[in-house]
CSV table of N, CA and C in Angstrom, one decimal:
chain,number,residue,atom,x,y,z
A,1,LYS,N,-42.4,52.5,63.1
A,1,LYS,CA,-41.1,51.7,62.8
A,1,LYS,C,-39.9,52.8,62.9
A,2,VAL,N,-40.5,53.9,62.1
A,2,VAL,CA,-39.1,54.8,62.1
A,2,VAL,C,-38.8,55.4,63.5
A,3,ILE,N,-40.1,55.8,64.3
A,3,ILE,CA,-40.1,56.2,65.5
A,3,ILE,C,-39.2,55.3,66.5
A,4,ASN,N,-39.5,54.0,66.2
A,4,ASN,CA,-38.3,53.2,67.0
A,4,ASN,C,-37.2,53.0,66.7
A,5,GLU,N,-37.0,53.2,65.6
A,5,GLU,CA,-35.3,53.3,64.8
A,5,GLU,C,-34.8,54.5,65.5
A,6,ALA,N,-35.6,55.7,65.5
A,6,ALA,CA,-35.1,56.8,66.0
A,6,ALA,C,-34.7,56.8,67.5
A,7,ASN,N,-35.8,56.1,68.4
A,7,ASN,CA,-35.6,56.0,69.6
A,7,ASN,C,-34.5,55.3,69.8
A,8,LEU,N,-34.2,54.3,69.3
A,8,LEU,CA,-32.9,53.2,69.4
A,8,LEU,C,-31.8,54.0,69.2
A,9,LYS,N,-31.6,54.6,68.3
A,9,LYS,CA,-30.6,55.5,67.8
A,9,LYS,C,-30.2,56.6,69.0
A,10,VAL,N,-31.4,57.4,69.6
A,10,VAL,CA,-31.1,58.1,70.5
A,10,VAL,C,-30.6,57.5,71.8
A,11,ILE,N,-31.0,56.3,72.2
A,11,ILE,CA,-30.6,55.2,73.2
A,11,ILE,C,-29.2,54.8,73.0
A,12,GLU,N,-28.8,54.7,71.8
A,12,GLU,CA,-27.4,54.4,71.6
A,12,GLU,C,-26.4,55.7,71.4
A,13,ILE,N,-27.1,56.7,71.1
A,13,ILE,CA,-26.2,58.1,71.2
A,13,ILE,C,-26.2,58.4,72.7
A,14,GLU,N,-27.0,58.2,73.5
A,14,GLU,CA,-27.1,58.2,74.8
A,14,GLU,C,-26.3,57.3,75.6
A,15,ALA,N,-26.1,56.2,75.1
A,15,ALA,CA,-25.0,55.0,75.8
A,15,ALA,C,-23.8,55.7,75.4
A,16,GLU,N,-23.7,56.0,74.2
A,16,GLU,CA,-22.2,56.3,73.9
A,16,GLU,C,-21.7,57.6,74.7
A,17,LYS,N,-22.6,58.4,74.7
A,17,LYS,CA,-22.6,60.0,75.5
A,17,LYS,C,-21.9,59.3,76.8
A,18,VAL,N,-22.6,58.5,77.6
A,18,VAL,CA,-22.2,58.2,78.9
A,18,VAL,C,-20.8,57.5,78.8
A,19,VAL,N,-20.5,56.7,77.9
A,19,VAL,CA,-19.3,56.0,77.8
A,19,VAL,C,-18.3,57.0,77.6
A,20,PHE,N,-18.4,58.1,76.6
A,20,PHE,CA,-17.4,59.3,76.6
A,20,PHE,C,-17.2,60.0,77.7
A,21,LYS,N,-18.3,60.4,78.5
A,21,LYS,CA,-18.2,61.0,79.7
A,21,LYS,C,-17.4,60.3,80.6
A,22,SER,N,-17.6,58.9,80.9
A,22,SER,CA,-16.8,58.2,81.6
A,22,SER,C,-15.4,58.1,81.4
A,23,GLN,N,-15.0,58.2,80.1
A,23,GLN,CA,-13.6,58.4,79.5
A,23,GLN,C,-13.0,59.6,79.8
A,24,LEU,N,-13.8,60.6,79.6
A,24,LEU,CA,-13.3,61.9,79.6
A,24,LEU,C,-13.0,62.3,81.0
A,25,ASP,N,-13.8,61.4,82.1
A,25,ASP,CA,-13.6,61.7,83.6
A,25,ASP,C,-12.2,61.0,83.9
A,26,GLU,N,-12.1,59.8,83.4
A,26,GLU,CA,-10.9,59.2,83.5
A,26,GLU,C,-9.7,59.6,83.1
A,27,SER,N,-9.8,60.3,82.0
A,27,SER,CA,-8.8,61.0,81.4
A,27,SER,C,-8.3,62.1,82.0
A,28,GLN,N,-9.2,63.0,82.6
A,28,GLN,CA,-9.4,64.4,83.5
A,28,GLN,C,-8.3,64.0,84.7
A,29,LYS,N,-9.0,62.7,85.5
A,29,LYS,CA,-8.2,62.4,86.7
A,29,LYS,C,-6.8,61.8,86.4
A,30,LEU,N,-6.4,61.1,85.2
A,30,LEU,CA,-5.2,60.8,84.9
A,30,LEU,C,-4.2,62.0,84.7
A,31,ASN,N,-5.0,62.8,83.9
A,31,ASN,CA,-4.3,64.2,83.7
A,31,ASN,C,-3.9,64.9,85.0
A,32,ASP,N,-4.9,65.3,85.9
A,32,ASP,CA,-4.7,65.8,87.0
A,32,ASP,C,-3.8,65.1,87.9
A,33,ALA,N,-3.6,63.8,88.0
A,33,ALA,CA,-2.6,62.9,89.0
A,33,ALA,C,-1.1,63.3,88.1
A,34,LYS,N,-0.9,63.2,86.6
A,34,LYS,CA,0.2,63.7,85.8
A,34,LYS,C,0.6,65.0,86.4
A,35,THR,N,-0.4,65.9,86.2
A,35,THR,CA,-0.1,67.3,86.5
A,35,THR,C,0.5,67.4,88.1
A,36,GLN,N,-0.3,66.9,88.8
A,36,GLN,CA,0.3,66.8,90.4
A,36,GLN,C,1.9,66.3,90.5
A,37,LYS,N,2.1,65.2,89.6
A,37,LYS,CA,3.3,64.5,89.9
A,37,LYS,C,4.5,65.4,89.0
A,38,LEU,N,3.9,66.0,87.9
A,38,LEU,CA,5.1,67.1,87.2
A,38,LEU,C,5.4,68.2,88.1
A,39,SER,N,4.3,68.6,89.0
A,39,SER,CA,4.3,69.8,89.9
A,39,SER,C,5.5,69.4,90.9
A,40,GLU,N,5.3,68.2,91.5
A,40,GLU,CA,6.2,67.8,92.7
A,40,GLU,C,7.8,67.3,92.0
A,41,MET,N,7.6,66.9,90.7
A,41,MET,CA,8.8,66.8,90.2
A,41,MET,C,9.6,68.2,89.8
A,42,THR,N,8.8,69.3,89.8
A,42,THR,CA,9.4,70.6,89.4
A,42,THR,C,10.0,71.3,90.6
A,43,LYS,N,9.3,71.1,91.8
A,43,LYS,CA,9.5,71.6,92.9
A,43,LYS,C,10.8,71.0,93.3
A,44,VAL,N,11.0,69.4,93.0
A,44,VAL,CA,12.3,69.0,93.5
A,44,VAL,C,13.4,69.4,92.5
A,45,ILE,N,13.3,69.6,91.4
A,45,ILE,CA,14.3,70.0,90.7
A,45,ILE,C,14.8,71.4,90.9
A,46,ASN,N,13.6,72.3,91.3
A,46,ASN,CA,13.9,73.6,91.9
A,46,ASN,C,14.9,73.6,92.9
A,47,GLU,N,14.4,72.9,93.8
A,47,GLU,CA,15.1,72.6,95.0
A,47,GLU,C,16.8,72.2,95.0
A,48,ALA,N,16.9,71.5,93.8
A,48,ALA,CA,18.1,70.7,93.5
A,48,ALA,C,19.0,72.2,92.7
A,49,ASN,N,18.3,72.5,91.9
A,49,ASN,CA,19.1,73.7,91.1
A,49,ASN,C,19.5,74.6,92.1
A,50,SER,N,18.8,74.9,93.4
A,50,SER,CA,18.9,75.7,94.5
A,50,SER,C,20.2,75.2,95.2
A,51,LYS,N,20.3,74.2,95.3
A,51,LYS,CA,21.5,73.4,96.0
A,51,LYS,C,22.8,73.6,95.1
A,52,VAL,N,22.3,73.3,94.1
A,52,VAL,CA,23.7,73.2,93.1
A,52,VAL,C,24.1,74.7,92.9
A,53,ILE,N,23.5,75.7,92.9
A,53,ILE,CA,23.8,77.1,93.0
A,53,ILE,C,24.5,77.4,94.1
A,54,GLU,N,24.1,77.0,95.3
A,54,GLU,CA,24.7,76.9,96.6
A,54,GLU,C,26.2,76.5,96.5
A,55,ILE,N,26.0,75.3,96.2
A,55,ILE,CA,27.4,74.5,96.1
A,55,ILE,C,28.3,75.2,95.4
A,56,GLU,N,27.8,75.5,94.2
A,56,GLU,CA,28.9,76.3,93.2
A,56,GLU,C,29.4,77.5,93.8
A,57,ALA,N,28.6,78.3,94.4
A,57,ALA,CA,29.0,79.3,95.0
A,57,ALA,C,30.1,79.1,96.4
A,58,LYS,N,29.9,78.0,96.9
A,58,LYS,CA,30.8,77.7,98.2
A,58,LYS,C,32.3,77.6,97.3
A,59,ASN,N,32.0,76.5,96.3
A,59,ASN,CA,33.2,76.1,95.3
A,59,ASN,C,34.0,77.2,95.0
A,60,VAL,N,33.1,78.5,94.6
A,60,VAL,CA,34.0,79.6,94.1
A,60,VAL,C,34.9,80.0,95.2
A,61,LEU,N,34.0,80.2,96.5
A,61,LEU,CA,34.9,80.8,97.6
A,61,LEU,C,35.9,79.8,97.9
A,62,LEU,N,35.9,78.5,97.8
A,62,LEU,CA,36.9,77.6,98.6
A,62,LEU,C,37.7,77.6,97.7
A,63,LYS,N,37.7,77.8,96.3
A,63,LYS,CA,38.8,77.8,95.3
A,63,LYS,C,39.5,79.4,95.6
A,64,SER,N,38.9,80.3,95.7
A,64,SER,CA,39.5,81.4,96.2
A,64,SER,C,40.4,81.4,97.3
A,65,GLN,N,39.9,80.7,98.3
A,65,GLN,CA,40.6,80.7,99.6
A,65,GLN,C,41.7,79.7,99.4
A,66,LEU,N,41.8,79.0,98.7
A,66,LEU,CA,42.9,77.9,98.2
A,66,LEU,C,43.7,78.4,97.7
A,67,GLU,N,43.5,79.1,96.7
A,67,GLU,CA,44.4,79.8,95.9
A,67,GLU,C,45.3,80.9,96.7
A,68,GLU,N,44.6,81.9,97.8
A,68,GLU,CA,45.4,82.5,98.5
A,68,GLU,C,46.1,81.7,99.7
A,69,SER,N,45.6,80.6,100.0
A,69,SER,CA,46.6,79.9,100.8
A,69,SER,C,47.8,79.3,100.1
A,70,GLN,N,47.6,78.8,98.8
A,70,GLN,CA,48.9,78.4,98.0
A,70,GLN,C,49.9,79.6,97.7
A,71,LYS,N,49.2,80.7,97.7
A,71,LYS,CA,50.0,82.1,97.4
A,71,LYS,C,50.9,82.2,98.7
A,72,LEU,N,50.2,81.9,99.9
A,72,LEU,CA,50.9,82.3,101.1
A,72,LEU,C,51.8,81.0,101.8
A,73,ASN,N,51.4,80.1,101.0
A,73,ASN,CA,52.4,79.0,101.1
A,73,ASN,C,53.5,79.1,100.4
A,74,GLU,N,53.7,79.6,99.1
A,74,GLU,CA,54.6,79.8,98.2
A,74,GLU,C,55.6,81.1,99.1
A,75,ALA,N,54.9,81.8,99.5
A,75,ALA,CA,55.9,83.1,100.0
A,75,ALA,C,56.1,82.6,101.3
A,76,LYS,N,55.8,81.8,102.0
A,76,LYS,CA,56.3,81.1,103.4
A,76,LYS,C,57.6,80.4,103.0
A,77,THR,N,57.2,79.4,101.8
A,77,THR,CA,58.1,78.5,101.6
A,77,THR,C,59.6,79.4,101.1
A,78,GLN,N,59.1,80.4,100.5
A,78,GLN,CA,60.3,81.3,99.7
A,78,GLN,C,61.1,81.8,101.2
A,79,GLU,N,60.2,82.4,102.1
A,79,GLU,CA,61.0,83.2,103.2
A,79,GLU,C,61.6,82.0,103.9
A,80,LEU,N,61.2,81.1,104.1
A,80,LEU,CA,61.8,79.7,104.7
A,80,LEU,C,63.1,79.4,104.1
A,81,LEU,N,63.2,79.2,102.9
A,81,LEU,CA,64.2,79.3,101.8
A,81,LEU,C,65.2,80.2,102.3
A,82,GLU,N,65.2,81.3,102.2
A,82,GLU,CA,65.9,82.5,102.2
A,82,GLU,C,66.7,82.6,103.9
A,83,THR,N,65.7,82.2,105.0
A,83,THR,CA,66.1,82.2,106.2
A,83,THR,C,67.0,81.1,106.4
A,84,THR,N,66.7,79.9,105.7
A,84,THR,CA,67.6,78.7,105.8
A,84,THR,C,69.0,79.1,105.3
A,85,LYS,N,69.2,79.9,104.1
A,85,LYS,CA,70.2,80.3,103.4
A,85,LYS,C,71.1,81.2,104.5
A,86,VAL,N,70.2,82.1,105.1
A,86,VAL,CA,70.8,83.1,106.1
A,86,VAL,C,71.3,82.3,107.4
A,87,ASN,N,70.8,81.4,107.7
A,87,ASN,CA,71.1,80.5,108.7
A,87,ASN,C,72.5,79.9,108.5
A,88,ASP,N,72.3,79.0,107.1
A,88,ASP,CA,73.3,78.4,106.8
A,88,ASP,C,74.7,79.0,106.7
A,89,ASP,N,74.7,80.4,106.2
A,89,ASP,CA,75.6,81.3,106.0
A,89,ASP,C,76.3,81.7,107.5
A,90,ALA,N,75.5,82.1,108.2
A,90,ALA,CA,75.4,82.3,109.7
A,90,ALA,C,76.5,81.3,110.3
A,91,ASN,N,76.1,80.1,110.1
A,91,ASN,CA,76.7,78.6,110.5
A,91,ASN,C,78.1,78.4,109.9
A,92,LEU,N,78.0,78.7,108.8
A,92,LEU,CA,79.4,78.7,108.2
A,92,LEU,C,80.5,79.9,108.7
A,93,LYS,N,80.0,81.0,109.0
A,93,LYS,CA,80.8,82.2,109.5
A,93,LYS,C,81.3,81.8,110.8
A,94,VAL,N,80.2,80.9,111.6
A,94,VAL,CA,80.8,80.4,113.0
A,94,VAL,C,81.7,79.4,112.9
A,95,SER,N,81.6,78.7,112.0
A,95,SER,CA,82.5,77.5,111.8
A,95,SER,C,83.8,78.0,111.5
A,96,LYS,N,83.8,79.2,110.7
A,96,LYS,CA,85.1,79.6,110.2
A,96,LYS,C,85.7,80.4,111.5
A,97,ILE,N,84.9,81.2,112.2
A,97,ILE,CA,85.4,82.1,113.5
A,97,ILE,C,86.0,80.7,114.5
A,98,GLU,N,85.1,79.7,114.4
A,98,GLU,CA,85.8,78.7,115.6
A,98,GLU,C,87.2,78.1,114.8
A,99,ALA,N,87.1,77.8,113.8
A,99,ALA,CA,88.6,77.6,113.0
A,99,ALA,C,89.5,78.4,113.5
A,100,GLU,N,89.4,79.7,113.3
A,100,GLU,CA,90.2,80.8,113.3
A,100,GLU,C,90.7,80.9,114.9
A,101,LYS,N,89.7,80.7,115.8
A,101,LYS,CA,89.9,80.9,117.0
A,101,LYS,C,90.9,79.6,117.7
A,102,VAL,N,90.9,78.6,117.0
A,102,VAL,CA,91.6,77.5,117.3
A,102,VAL,C,93.1,77.6,116.7
A,103,VAL,N,93.0,78.3,115.6
A,103,VAL,CA,94.5,78.5,114.9
A,103,VAL,C,95.1,79.6,116.0
A,104,PHE,N,94.4,80.8,116.2
A,104,PHE,CA,94.7,81.9,117.2
A,104,PHE,C,95.1,81.2,118.3
A,105,ARG,N,94.4,80.3,119.0
A,105,ARG,CA,94.6,79.7,120.5
A,105,ARG,C,96.1,79.1,120.2
A,106,SER,N,96.4,78.4,119.2
A,106,SER,CA,97.3,77.5,119.0
A,106,SER,C,98.5,78.6,118.8
A,107,GLN,N,98.4,79.3,118.0
A,107,GLN,CA,99.3,80.6,117.8
A,107,GLN,C,99.8,81.3,119.1
A,108,MET,N,98.7,81.7,119.8
A,108,MET,CA,99.1,82.3,121.3
A,108,MET,C,99.9,81.4,122.2
A,109,GLU,N,99.3,79.9,122.0
A,109,GLU,CA,100.2,79.1,123.1
A,109,GLU,C,101.5,78.7,122.4
A,110,GLU,N,101.9,78.8,121.3
A,110,GLU,CA,103.1,78.8,120.8
A,110,GLU,C,104.0,80.1,120.9
A,111,SER,N,103.1,81.3,120.9
A,111,SER,CA,104.0,82.6,121.3
A,111,SER,C,104.2,82.7,122.7
A,112,GLN,N,103.2,82.0,123.8
A,112,GLN,CA,103.6,82.2,125.2
A,112,GLN,C,104.5,81.3,125.6
A,113,LYS,N,104.9,79.9,124.6
A,113,LYS,CA,105.7,79.2,125.1
A,113,LYS,C,107.2,79.5,124.7
A,114,LEU,N,107.2,80.6,123.4
A,114,LEU,CA,108.3,81.0,122.8
A,114,LEU,C,108.6,82.0,124.1
A,115,HIS,N,107.6,82.9,124.2
A,115,HIS,CA,108.0,84.1,125.3
A,115,HIS,C,108.5,83.6,126.6
A,116,GLU,N,107.9,82.1,127.0
A,116,GLU,CA,108.6,81.7,128.5
A,116,GLU,C,109.8,81.3,128.3
A,117,ALA,N,110.2,80.6,127.0
A,117,ALA,CA,111.4,80.1,126.7
A,117,ALA,C,112.6,81.2,126.7
A,118,LYS,N,112.2,82.3,126.0
A,118,LYS,CA,113.1,83.4,126.2
A,118,LYS,C,113.2,84.1,127.4
A,119,THR,N,112.2,84.0,128.2
A,119,THR,CA,112.2,84.7,129.4
A,119,THR,C,113.2,83.6,130.3
A,120,GLN,N,113.3,82.5,130.4
A,120,GLN,CA,113.8,81.4,130.8
A,120,GLN,C,115.6,81.8,130.7
A,121,GLU,N,115.7,82.3,129.3
A,121,GLU,CA,116.9,82.2,128.8
A,121,GLU,C,117.6,83.5,129.4
A,122,LEU,N,116.9,84.5,129.7
A,122,LEU,CA,117.2,85.5,130.1
A,122,LEU,C,117.3,85.4,131.6
C-alpha cells in the first residue's frame, strides 16, 4: 500500500512535471515572440530617431539660409530705398531744370522781341 501510494505520488509529480514543462515551453515561445517584437520596434525607433536627427540638421541649415536671405533682403531693400531717393532727387532736379529752361526760354524770347523792336526803331 505504501509502495502504491509512493508510485501514485511519483506519477502525480511526473504529470505535474509534464504540465510545468509545457507551460515553460509556452512561456519561452511567448517570451521569444515578445523579444522579436521588441527588437523590431527598437529598429523602427532607431530609424525614426535617425530621420529626426537628419531633419533637424536640415532645419538648422535651412534656418541659417533663411537668416542669410533675410539679411540680404534687408540690405537690398535699404539699397533700393537709397536708390529710389537718389532717383527722386534727380527727377526733382530735372524738373527744376526744365522749369528754369522754360523761364529762360521765355526770357530769351522777350529779350529777342525787345531787341527786334529796338532794331526796328533804329
